[in-house]
mmCIF file of C-alpha atoms in Angstrom:
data_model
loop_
_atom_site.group_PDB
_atom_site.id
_atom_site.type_symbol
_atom_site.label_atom_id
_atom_site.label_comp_id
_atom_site.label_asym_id
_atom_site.label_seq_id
_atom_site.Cartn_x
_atom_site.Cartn_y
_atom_site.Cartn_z
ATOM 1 C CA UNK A 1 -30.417 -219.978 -78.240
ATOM 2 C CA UNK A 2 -33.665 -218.993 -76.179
ATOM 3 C CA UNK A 3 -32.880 -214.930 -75.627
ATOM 4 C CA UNK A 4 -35.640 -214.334 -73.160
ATOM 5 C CA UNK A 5 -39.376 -213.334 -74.408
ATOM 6 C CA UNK A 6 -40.349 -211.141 -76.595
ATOM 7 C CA UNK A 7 -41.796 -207.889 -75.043
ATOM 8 C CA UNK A 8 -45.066 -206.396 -76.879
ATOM 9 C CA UNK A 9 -44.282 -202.779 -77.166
ATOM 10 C CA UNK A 10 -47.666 -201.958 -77.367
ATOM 11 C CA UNK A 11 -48.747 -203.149 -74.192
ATOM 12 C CA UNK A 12 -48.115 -203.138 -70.411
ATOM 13 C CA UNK A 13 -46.655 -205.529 -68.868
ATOM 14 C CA UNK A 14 -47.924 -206.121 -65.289
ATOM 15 C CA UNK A 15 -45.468 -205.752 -62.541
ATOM 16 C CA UNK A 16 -45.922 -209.275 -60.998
ATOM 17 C CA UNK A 17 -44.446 -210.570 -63.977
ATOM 18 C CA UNK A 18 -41.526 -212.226 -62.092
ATOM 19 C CA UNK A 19 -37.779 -211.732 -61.309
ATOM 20 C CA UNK A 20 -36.249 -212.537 -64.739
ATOM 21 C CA UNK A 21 -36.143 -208.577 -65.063
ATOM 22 C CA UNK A 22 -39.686 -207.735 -67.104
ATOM 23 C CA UNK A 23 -41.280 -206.048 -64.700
ATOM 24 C CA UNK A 24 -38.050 -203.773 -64.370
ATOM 25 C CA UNK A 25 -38.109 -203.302 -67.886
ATOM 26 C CA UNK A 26 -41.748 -202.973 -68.367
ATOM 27 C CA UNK A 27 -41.864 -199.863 -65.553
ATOM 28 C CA UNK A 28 -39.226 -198.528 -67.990
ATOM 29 C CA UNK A 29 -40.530 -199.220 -71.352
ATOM 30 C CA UNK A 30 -42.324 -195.968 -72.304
ATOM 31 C CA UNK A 31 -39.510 -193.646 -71.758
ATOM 32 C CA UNK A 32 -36.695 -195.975 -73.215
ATOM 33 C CA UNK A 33 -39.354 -195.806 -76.312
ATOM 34 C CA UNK A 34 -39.351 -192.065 -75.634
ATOM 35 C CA UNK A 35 -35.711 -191.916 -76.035
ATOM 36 C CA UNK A 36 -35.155 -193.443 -79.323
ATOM 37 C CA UNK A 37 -37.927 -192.080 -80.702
ATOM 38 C CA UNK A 38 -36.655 -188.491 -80.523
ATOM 39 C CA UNK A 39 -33.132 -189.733 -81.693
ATOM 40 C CA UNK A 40 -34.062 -191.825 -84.590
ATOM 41 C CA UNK A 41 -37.145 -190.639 -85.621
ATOM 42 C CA UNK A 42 -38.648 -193.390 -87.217
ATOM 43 C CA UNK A 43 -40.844 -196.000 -84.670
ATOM 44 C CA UNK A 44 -40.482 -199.265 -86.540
ATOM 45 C CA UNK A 45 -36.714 -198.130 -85.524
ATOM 46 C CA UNK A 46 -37.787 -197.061 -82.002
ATOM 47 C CA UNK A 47 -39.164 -200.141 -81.422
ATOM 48 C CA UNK A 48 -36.026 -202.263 -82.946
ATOM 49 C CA UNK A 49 -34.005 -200.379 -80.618
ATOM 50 C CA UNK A 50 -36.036 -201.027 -77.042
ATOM 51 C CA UNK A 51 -36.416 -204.849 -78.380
ATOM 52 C CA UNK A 52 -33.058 -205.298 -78.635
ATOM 53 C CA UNK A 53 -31.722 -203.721 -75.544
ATOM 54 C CA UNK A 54 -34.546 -205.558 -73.715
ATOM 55 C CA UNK A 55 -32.146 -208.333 -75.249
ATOM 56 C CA UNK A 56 -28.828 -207.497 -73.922
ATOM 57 C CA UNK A 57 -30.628 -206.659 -70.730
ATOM 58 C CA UNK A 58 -31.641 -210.059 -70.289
ATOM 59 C CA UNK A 59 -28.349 -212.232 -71.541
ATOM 60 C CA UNK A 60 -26.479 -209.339 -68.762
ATOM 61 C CA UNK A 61 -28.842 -210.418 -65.878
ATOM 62 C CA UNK A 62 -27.892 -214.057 -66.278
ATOM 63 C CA UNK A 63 -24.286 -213.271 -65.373
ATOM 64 C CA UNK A 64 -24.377 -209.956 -63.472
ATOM 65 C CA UNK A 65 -26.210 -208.004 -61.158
ATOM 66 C CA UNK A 66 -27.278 -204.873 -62.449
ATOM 67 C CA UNK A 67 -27.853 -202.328 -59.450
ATOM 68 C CA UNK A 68 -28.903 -199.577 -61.361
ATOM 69 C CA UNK A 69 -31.301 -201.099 -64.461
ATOM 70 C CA UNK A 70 -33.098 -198.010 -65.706
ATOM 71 C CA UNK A 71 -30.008 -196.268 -66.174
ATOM 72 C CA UNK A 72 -28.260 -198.997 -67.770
ATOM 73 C CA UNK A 73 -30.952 -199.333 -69.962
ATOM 74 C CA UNK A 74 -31.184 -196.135 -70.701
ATOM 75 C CA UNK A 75 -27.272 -196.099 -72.197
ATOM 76 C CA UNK A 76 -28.066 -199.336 -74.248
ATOM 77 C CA UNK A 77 -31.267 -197.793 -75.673
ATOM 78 C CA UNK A 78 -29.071 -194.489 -76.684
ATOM 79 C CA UNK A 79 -26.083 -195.899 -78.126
ATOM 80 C CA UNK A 80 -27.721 -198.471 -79.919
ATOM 81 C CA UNK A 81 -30.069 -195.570 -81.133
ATOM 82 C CA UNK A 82 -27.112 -193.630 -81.833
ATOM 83 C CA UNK A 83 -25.568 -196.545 -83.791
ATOM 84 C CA UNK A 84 -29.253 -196.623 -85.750
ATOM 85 C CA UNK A 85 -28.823 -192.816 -86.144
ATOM 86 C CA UNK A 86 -25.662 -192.738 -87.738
ATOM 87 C CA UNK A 87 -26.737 -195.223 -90.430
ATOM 88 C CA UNK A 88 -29.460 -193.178 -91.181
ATOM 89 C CA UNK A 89 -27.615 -190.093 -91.897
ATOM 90 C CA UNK A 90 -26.308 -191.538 -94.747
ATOM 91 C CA UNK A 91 -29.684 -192.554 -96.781
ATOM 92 C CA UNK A 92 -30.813 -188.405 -95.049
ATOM 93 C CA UNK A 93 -28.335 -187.260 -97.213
ATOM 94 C CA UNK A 94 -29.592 -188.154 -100.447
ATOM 95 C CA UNK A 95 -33.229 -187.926 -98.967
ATOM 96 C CA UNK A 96 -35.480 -186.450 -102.524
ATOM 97 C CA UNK A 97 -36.925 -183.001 -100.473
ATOM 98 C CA UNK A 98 -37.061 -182.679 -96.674
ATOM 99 C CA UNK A 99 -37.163 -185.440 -94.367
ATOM 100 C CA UNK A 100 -39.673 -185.416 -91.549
ATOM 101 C CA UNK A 101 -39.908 -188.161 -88.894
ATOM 102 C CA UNK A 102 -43.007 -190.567 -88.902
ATOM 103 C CA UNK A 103 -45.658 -189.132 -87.027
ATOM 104 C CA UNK A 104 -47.571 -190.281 -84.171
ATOM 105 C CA UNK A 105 -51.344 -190.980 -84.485
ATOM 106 C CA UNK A 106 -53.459 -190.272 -81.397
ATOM 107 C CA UNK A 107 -57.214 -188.782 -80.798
ATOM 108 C CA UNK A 108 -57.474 -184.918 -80.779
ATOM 109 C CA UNK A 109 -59.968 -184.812 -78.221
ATOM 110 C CA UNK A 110 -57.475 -186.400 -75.826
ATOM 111 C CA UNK A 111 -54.666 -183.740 -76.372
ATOM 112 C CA UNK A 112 -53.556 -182.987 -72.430
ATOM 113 C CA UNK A 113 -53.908 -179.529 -71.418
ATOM 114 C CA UNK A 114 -50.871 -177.361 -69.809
ATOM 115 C CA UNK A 115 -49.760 -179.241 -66.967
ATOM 116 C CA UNK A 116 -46.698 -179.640 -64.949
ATOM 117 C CA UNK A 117 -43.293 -177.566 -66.633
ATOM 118 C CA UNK A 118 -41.553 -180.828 -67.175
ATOM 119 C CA UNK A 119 -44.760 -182.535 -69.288
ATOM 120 C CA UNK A 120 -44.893 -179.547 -71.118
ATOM 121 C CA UNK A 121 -41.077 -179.990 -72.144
ATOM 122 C CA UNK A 122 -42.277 -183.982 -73.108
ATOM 123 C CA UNK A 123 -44.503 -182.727 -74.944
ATOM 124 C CA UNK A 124 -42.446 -180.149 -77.288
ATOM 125 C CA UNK A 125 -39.908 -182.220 -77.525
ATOM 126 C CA UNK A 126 -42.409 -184.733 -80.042
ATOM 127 C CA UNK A 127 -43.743 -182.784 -82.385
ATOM 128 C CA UNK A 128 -42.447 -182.746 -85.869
ATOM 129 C CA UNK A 129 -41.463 -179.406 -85.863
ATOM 130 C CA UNK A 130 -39.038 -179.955 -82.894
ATOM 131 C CA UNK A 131 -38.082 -182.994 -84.377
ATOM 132 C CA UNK A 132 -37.710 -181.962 -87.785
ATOM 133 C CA UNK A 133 -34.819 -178.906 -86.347
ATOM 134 C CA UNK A 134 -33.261 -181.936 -84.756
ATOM 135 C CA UNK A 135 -32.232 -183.006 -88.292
ATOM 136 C CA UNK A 136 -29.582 -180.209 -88.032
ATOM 137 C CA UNK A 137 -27.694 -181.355 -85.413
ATOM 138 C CA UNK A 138 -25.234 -184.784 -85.918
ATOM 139 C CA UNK A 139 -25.716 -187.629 -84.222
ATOM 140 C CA UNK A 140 -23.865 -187.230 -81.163
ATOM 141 C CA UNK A 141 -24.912 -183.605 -80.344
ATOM 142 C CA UNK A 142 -28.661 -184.585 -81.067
ATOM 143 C CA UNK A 143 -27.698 -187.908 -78.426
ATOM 144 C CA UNK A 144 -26.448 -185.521 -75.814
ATOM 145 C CA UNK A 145 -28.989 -182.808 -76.606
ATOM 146 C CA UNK A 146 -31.992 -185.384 -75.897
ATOM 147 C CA UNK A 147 -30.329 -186.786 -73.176
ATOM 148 C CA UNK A 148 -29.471 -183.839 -71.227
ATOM 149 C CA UNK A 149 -32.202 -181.226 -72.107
ATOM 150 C CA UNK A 150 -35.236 -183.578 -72.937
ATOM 151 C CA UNK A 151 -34.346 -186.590 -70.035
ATOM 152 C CA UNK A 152 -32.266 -184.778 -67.562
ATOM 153 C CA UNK A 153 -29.586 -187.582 -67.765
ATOM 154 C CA UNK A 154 -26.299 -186.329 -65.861
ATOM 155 C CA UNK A 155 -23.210 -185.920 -67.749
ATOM 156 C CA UNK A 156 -21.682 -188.389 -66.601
ATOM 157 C CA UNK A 157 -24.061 -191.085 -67.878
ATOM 158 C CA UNK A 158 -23.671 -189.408 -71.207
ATOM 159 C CA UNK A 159 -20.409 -189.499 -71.261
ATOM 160 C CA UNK A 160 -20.444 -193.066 -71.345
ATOM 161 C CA UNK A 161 -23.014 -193.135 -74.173
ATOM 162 C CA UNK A 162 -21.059 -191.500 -76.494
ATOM 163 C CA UNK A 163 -17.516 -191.447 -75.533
ATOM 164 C CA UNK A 164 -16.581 -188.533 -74.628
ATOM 165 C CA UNK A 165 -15.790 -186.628 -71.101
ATOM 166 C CA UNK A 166 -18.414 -185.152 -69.220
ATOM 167 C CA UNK A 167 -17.496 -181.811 -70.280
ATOM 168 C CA UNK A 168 -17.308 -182.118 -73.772
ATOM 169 C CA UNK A 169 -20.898 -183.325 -73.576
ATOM 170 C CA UNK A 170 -22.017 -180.089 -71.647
ATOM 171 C CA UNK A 171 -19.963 -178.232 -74.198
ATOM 172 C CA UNK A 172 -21.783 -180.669 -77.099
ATOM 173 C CA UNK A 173 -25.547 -179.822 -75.299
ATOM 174 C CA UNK A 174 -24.980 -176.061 -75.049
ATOM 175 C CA UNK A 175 -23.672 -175.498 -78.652
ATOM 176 C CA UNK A 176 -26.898 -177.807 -79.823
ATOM 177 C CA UNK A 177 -29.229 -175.918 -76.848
ATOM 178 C CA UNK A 178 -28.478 -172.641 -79.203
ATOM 179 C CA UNK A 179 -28.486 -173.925 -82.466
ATOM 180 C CA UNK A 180 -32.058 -175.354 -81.464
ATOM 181 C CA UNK A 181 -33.235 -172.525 -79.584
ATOM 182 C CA UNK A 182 -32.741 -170.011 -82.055
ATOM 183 C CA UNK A 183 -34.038 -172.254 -84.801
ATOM 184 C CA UNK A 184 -37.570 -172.967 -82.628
ATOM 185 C CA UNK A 185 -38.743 -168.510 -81.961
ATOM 186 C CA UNK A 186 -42.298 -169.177 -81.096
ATOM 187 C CA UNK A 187 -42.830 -170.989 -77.674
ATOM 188 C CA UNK A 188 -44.663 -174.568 -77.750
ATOM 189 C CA UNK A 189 -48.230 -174.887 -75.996
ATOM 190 C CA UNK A 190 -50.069 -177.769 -75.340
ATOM 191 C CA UNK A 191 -53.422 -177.358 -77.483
ATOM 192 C CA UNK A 192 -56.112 -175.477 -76.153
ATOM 193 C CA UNK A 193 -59.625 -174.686 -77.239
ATOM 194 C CA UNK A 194 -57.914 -171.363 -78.722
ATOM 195 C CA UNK A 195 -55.431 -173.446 -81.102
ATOM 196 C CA UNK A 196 -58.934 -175.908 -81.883
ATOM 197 C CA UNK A 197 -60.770 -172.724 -82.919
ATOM 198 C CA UNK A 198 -57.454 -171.342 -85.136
ATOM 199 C CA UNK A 199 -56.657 -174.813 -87.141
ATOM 200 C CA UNK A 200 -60.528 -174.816 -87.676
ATOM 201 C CA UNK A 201 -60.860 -171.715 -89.188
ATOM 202 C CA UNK A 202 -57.644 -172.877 -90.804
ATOM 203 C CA UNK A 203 -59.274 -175.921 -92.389
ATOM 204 C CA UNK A 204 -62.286 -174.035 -93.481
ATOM 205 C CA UNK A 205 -60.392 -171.528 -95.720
ATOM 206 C CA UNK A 206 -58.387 -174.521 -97.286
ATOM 207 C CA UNK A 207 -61.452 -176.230 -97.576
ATOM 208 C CA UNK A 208 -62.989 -172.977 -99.597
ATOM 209 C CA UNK A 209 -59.703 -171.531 -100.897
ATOM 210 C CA UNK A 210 -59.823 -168.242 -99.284
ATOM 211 C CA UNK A 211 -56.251 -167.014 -99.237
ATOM 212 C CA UNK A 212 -57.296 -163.903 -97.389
ATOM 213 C CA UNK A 213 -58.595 -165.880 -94.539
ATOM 214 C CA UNK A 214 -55.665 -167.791 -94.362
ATOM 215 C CA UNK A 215 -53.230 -165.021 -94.265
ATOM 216 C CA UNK A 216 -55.293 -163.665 -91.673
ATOM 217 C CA UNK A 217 -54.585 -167.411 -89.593
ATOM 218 C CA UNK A 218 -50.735 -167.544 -90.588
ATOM 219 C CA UNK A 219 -47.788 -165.719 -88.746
ATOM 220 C CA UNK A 220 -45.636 -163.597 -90.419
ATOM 221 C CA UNK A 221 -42.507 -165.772 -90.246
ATOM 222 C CA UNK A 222 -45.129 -169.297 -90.988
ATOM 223 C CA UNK A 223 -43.327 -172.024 -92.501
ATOM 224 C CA UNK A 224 -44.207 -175.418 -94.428
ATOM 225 C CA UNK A 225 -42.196 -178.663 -94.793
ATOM 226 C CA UNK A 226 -43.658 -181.206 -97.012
ATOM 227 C CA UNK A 227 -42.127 -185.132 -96.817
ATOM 228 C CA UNK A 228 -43.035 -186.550 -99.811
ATOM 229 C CA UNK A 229 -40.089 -188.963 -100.290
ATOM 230 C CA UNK A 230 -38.847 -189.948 -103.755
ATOM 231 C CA UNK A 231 -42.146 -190.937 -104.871
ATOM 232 C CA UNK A 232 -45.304 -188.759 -104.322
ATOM 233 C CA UNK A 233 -45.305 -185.116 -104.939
ATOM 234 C CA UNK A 234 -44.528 -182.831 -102.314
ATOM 235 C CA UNK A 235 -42.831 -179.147 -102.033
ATOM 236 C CA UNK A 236 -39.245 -180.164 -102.434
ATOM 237 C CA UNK A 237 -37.831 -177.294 -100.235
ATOM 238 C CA UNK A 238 -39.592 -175.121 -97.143
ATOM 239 C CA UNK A 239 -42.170 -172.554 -98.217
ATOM 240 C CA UNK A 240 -42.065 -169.477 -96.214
ATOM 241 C CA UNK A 241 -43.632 -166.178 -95.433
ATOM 242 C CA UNK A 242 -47.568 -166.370 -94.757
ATOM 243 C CA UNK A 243 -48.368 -165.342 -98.603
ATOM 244 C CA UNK A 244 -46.126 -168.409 -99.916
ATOM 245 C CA UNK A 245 -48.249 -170.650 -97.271
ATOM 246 C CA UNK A 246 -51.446 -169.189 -97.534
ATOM 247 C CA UNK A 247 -51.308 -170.049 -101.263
ATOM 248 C CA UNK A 248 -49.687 -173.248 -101.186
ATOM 249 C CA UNK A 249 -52.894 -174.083 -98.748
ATOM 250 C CA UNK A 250 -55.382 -172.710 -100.841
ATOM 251 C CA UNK A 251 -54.504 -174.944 -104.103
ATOM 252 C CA UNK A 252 -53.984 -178.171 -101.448
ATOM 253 C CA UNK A 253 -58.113 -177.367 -101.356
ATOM 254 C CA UNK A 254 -58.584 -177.086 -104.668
ATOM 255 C CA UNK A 255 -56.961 -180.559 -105.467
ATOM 256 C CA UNK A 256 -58.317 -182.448 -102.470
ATOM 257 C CA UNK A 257 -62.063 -180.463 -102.989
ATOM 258 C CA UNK A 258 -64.223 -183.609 -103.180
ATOM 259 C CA UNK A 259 -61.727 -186.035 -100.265
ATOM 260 C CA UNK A 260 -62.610 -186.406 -96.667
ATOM 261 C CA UNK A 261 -60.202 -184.261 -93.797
ATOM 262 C CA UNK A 262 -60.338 -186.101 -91.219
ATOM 263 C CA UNK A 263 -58.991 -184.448 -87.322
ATOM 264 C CA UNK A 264 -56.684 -186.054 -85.643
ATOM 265 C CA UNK A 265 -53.209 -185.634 -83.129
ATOM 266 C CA UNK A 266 -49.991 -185.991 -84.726
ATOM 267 C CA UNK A 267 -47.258 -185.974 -82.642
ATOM 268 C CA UNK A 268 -49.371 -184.017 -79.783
ATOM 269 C CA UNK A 269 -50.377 -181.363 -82.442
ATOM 270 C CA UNK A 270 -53.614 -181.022 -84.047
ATOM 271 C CA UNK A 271 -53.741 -182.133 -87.539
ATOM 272 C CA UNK A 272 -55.945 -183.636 -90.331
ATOM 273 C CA UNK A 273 -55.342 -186.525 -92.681
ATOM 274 C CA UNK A 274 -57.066 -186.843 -95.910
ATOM 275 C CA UNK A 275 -58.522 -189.390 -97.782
ATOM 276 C CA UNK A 276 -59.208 -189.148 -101.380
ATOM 277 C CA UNK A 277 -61.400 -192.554 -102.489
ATOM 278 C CA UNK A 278 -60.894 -194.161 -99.563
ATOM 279 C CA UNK A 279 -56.813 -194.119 -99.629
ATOM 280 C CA UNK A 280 -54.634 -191.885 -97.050
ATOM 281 C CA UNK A 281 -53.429 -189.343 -99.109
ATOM 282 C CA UNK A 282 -51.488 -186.744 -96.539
ATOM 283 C CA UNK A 283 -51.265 -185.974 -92.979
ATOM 284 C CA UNK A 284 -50.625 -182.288 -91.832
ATOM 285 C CA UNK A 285 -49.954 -180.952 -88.377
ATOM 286 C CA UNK A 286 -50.336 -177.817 -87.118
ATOM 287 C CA UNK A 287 -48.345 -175.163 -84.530
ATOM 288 C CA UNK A 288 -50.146 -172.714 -83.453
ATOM 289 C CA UNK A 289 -48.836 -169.679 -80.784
ATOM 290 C CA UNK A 290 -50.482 -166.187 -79.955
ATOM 291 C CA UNK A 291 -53.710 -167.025 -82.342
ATOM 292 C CA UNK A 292 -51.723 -168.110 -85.736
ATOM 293 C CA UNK A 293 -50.683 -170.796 -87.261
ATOM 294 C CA UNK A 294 -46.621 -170.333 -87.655
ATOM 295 C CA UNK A 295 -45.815 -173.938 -88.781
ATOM 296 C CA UNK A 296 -47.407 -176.956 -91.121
ATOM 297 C CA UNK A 297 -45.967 -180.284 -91.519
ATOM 298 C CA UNK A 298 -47.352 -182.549 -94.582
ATOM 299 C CA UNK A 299 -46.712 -185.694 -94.439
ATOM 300 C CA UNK A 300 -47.307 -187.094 -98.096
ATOM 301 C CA UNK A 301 -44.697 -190.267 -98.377
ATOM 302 C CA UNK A 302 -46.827 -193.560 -98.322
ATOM 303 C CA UNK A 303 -44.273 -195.281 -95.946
ATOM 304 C CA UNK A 304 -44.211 -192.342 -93.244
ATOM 305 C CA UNK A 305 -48.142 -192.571 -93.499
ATOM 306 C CA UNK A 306 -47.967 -195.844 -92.876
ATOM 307 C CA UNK A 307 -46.968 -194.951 -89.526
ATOM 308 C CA UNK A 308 -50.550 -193.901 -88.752
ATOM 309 C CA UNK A 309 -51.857 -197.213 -88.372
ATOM 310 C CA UNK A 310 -49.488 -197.738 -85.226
ATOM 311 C CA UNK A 311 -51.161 -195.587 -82.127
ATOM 312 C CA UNK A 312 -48.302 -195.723 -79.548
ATOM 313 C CA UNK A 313 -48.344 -194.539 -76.368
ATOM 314 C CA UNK A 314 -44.945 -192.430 -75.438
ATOM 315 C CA UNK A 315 -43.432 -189.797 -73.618
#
């Protein structure tokens, strides 16, 4: 049965596309994308998710009249991601180490400066760190949490996502508003030439093993999460505390002395990714507030690198 063509996620579709609803869903593309994204965490799964409620959204315009597409489309593109989700959680559970989402790839030199309040919140709501406390929430609070904090979807429309009344789900957001809040102290900021200058000095002392100099980069409270899967070596739990960090950096150095660190924006951080005879080894991003470096995320499993090779462009 013909189900309507295929959209190419990574590309626009021009608006004069035609009535059979592309253009609609084209306009609305990015931020469905967006959306499950930040709930699943994986893109190949992203993806999956806005191809098949670009799907249903076709088969439901051949028998009904749908006045209000993006947020109809916006409910498919949650629940289904929330039916992806909770499938997930399962293979999480027994995940070897911590389990970080796959990163985005992007250019460094085209990291956005502060802009408007609400790009900002985009923006923090992508990296890995954000995403990576999202992992503590279940399914349906991280739903209504990304929803209603990230996307500034009413209740109501929530409601109808997941099933419950609309004020459960405020109820649901402000119990997962806390729980992230007080998980995420330091305050995101959009790269700067500041944050350049600190993951550069940053890189050098890895680069020469200086654990002094790093201490001197890291915040008190730093943190690193390493996602090596069950196959390649990685920290198996968080190290914490500058010292912990500052030496865990200094011997990543000394193994990767004679590979290439190459820059590059993961997830709308600064980060490197290093290649050791050619072959992506590990990708690390940085976060950086008040002049230090308070949290590193290495990406070491093959299949999460993978991701790399798939520049996307979302919000």
């Amino acid at each position: 049965m013909d189900q309507g063509p295929v959209i190419d996620l990574s590309s626009d579709v021009s608006p004069s596309a035609a009535d059979d609803g592309t253009a609609v869903f084209a306009a609305e593309r990015r931020r469905l994308a967006g959306i499950a994204y930040r709930i699943i965490g994986s893109l190949a799964d992203a993806e999956d998710v806005v191809q098949e409620a670009w799907l249903r959204f076709s088969k439901a315009r051949e028998s009904e009249t749908i006045e209000r597409p993006a947020a109809w489309l916006t409910t498919v593109v949650a629940r289904i991601a929330l039916d992806h989700l909770k499938a997930a959680r399962q293979e999480r559970e027994v995940y070897v180490g911590p389990w970080l989402p796959e990163p985005i790839a992007g250019d460094p030199l085209t990291l956005s400066r502060p802009g408007p309040e609400e790009m900002v919140e985009l923006s923090s709501s992508l990296t890995i760190g954000f995403l990576h406390v999202l992992e503590t929430l279940n399914p349906v609070e991280r739903v209504v949490f990304i929803l209603a904090d990230v996307f500034d979807v009413s209740f109501k429309e929530i409601a109808e996502t997941v099933g419950k009344t609309p004020d459960a789900c405020r109820q649901i957001a402000s119990r997962a508003r806390r729980r992230v809040h007080n998980a995420r102290p330091h305050r995101f900021s959009p790269p700067d030439d500041e944050a350049a200058r600190v993951v550069g000095e940053m890189l050098a002392a890895t680069t020469a093993g200086d654990i002094d100099g790093l201490v001197r980069l890291l915040s008190e409270d730093a943190v690193l999460v390493s996602d090596g899967g069950a196959h390649k070596r990685a920290a198996r739990y968080p190290i914490k505390g500058r010292d912990r960090v500052a030496r865990f950096m200094a011997n990543i150095g000394r193994r990767y002395s004679h590979a290439t660190l190459e820059p590059i924006a993961l997830n709308g951080e600064l980060g490197i990714v290093i290649y050791d005879d050619g072959e992506r080894q590990a990708a690390f991003s940085f976060e950086v507030d008040n002049g230090v470096v308070f949290g590193v995320h290495a990406i070491v499993a093959d299949d999460k690198l993978a991701a790399l090779d798939r520049h996307v462009d979302m919000l």
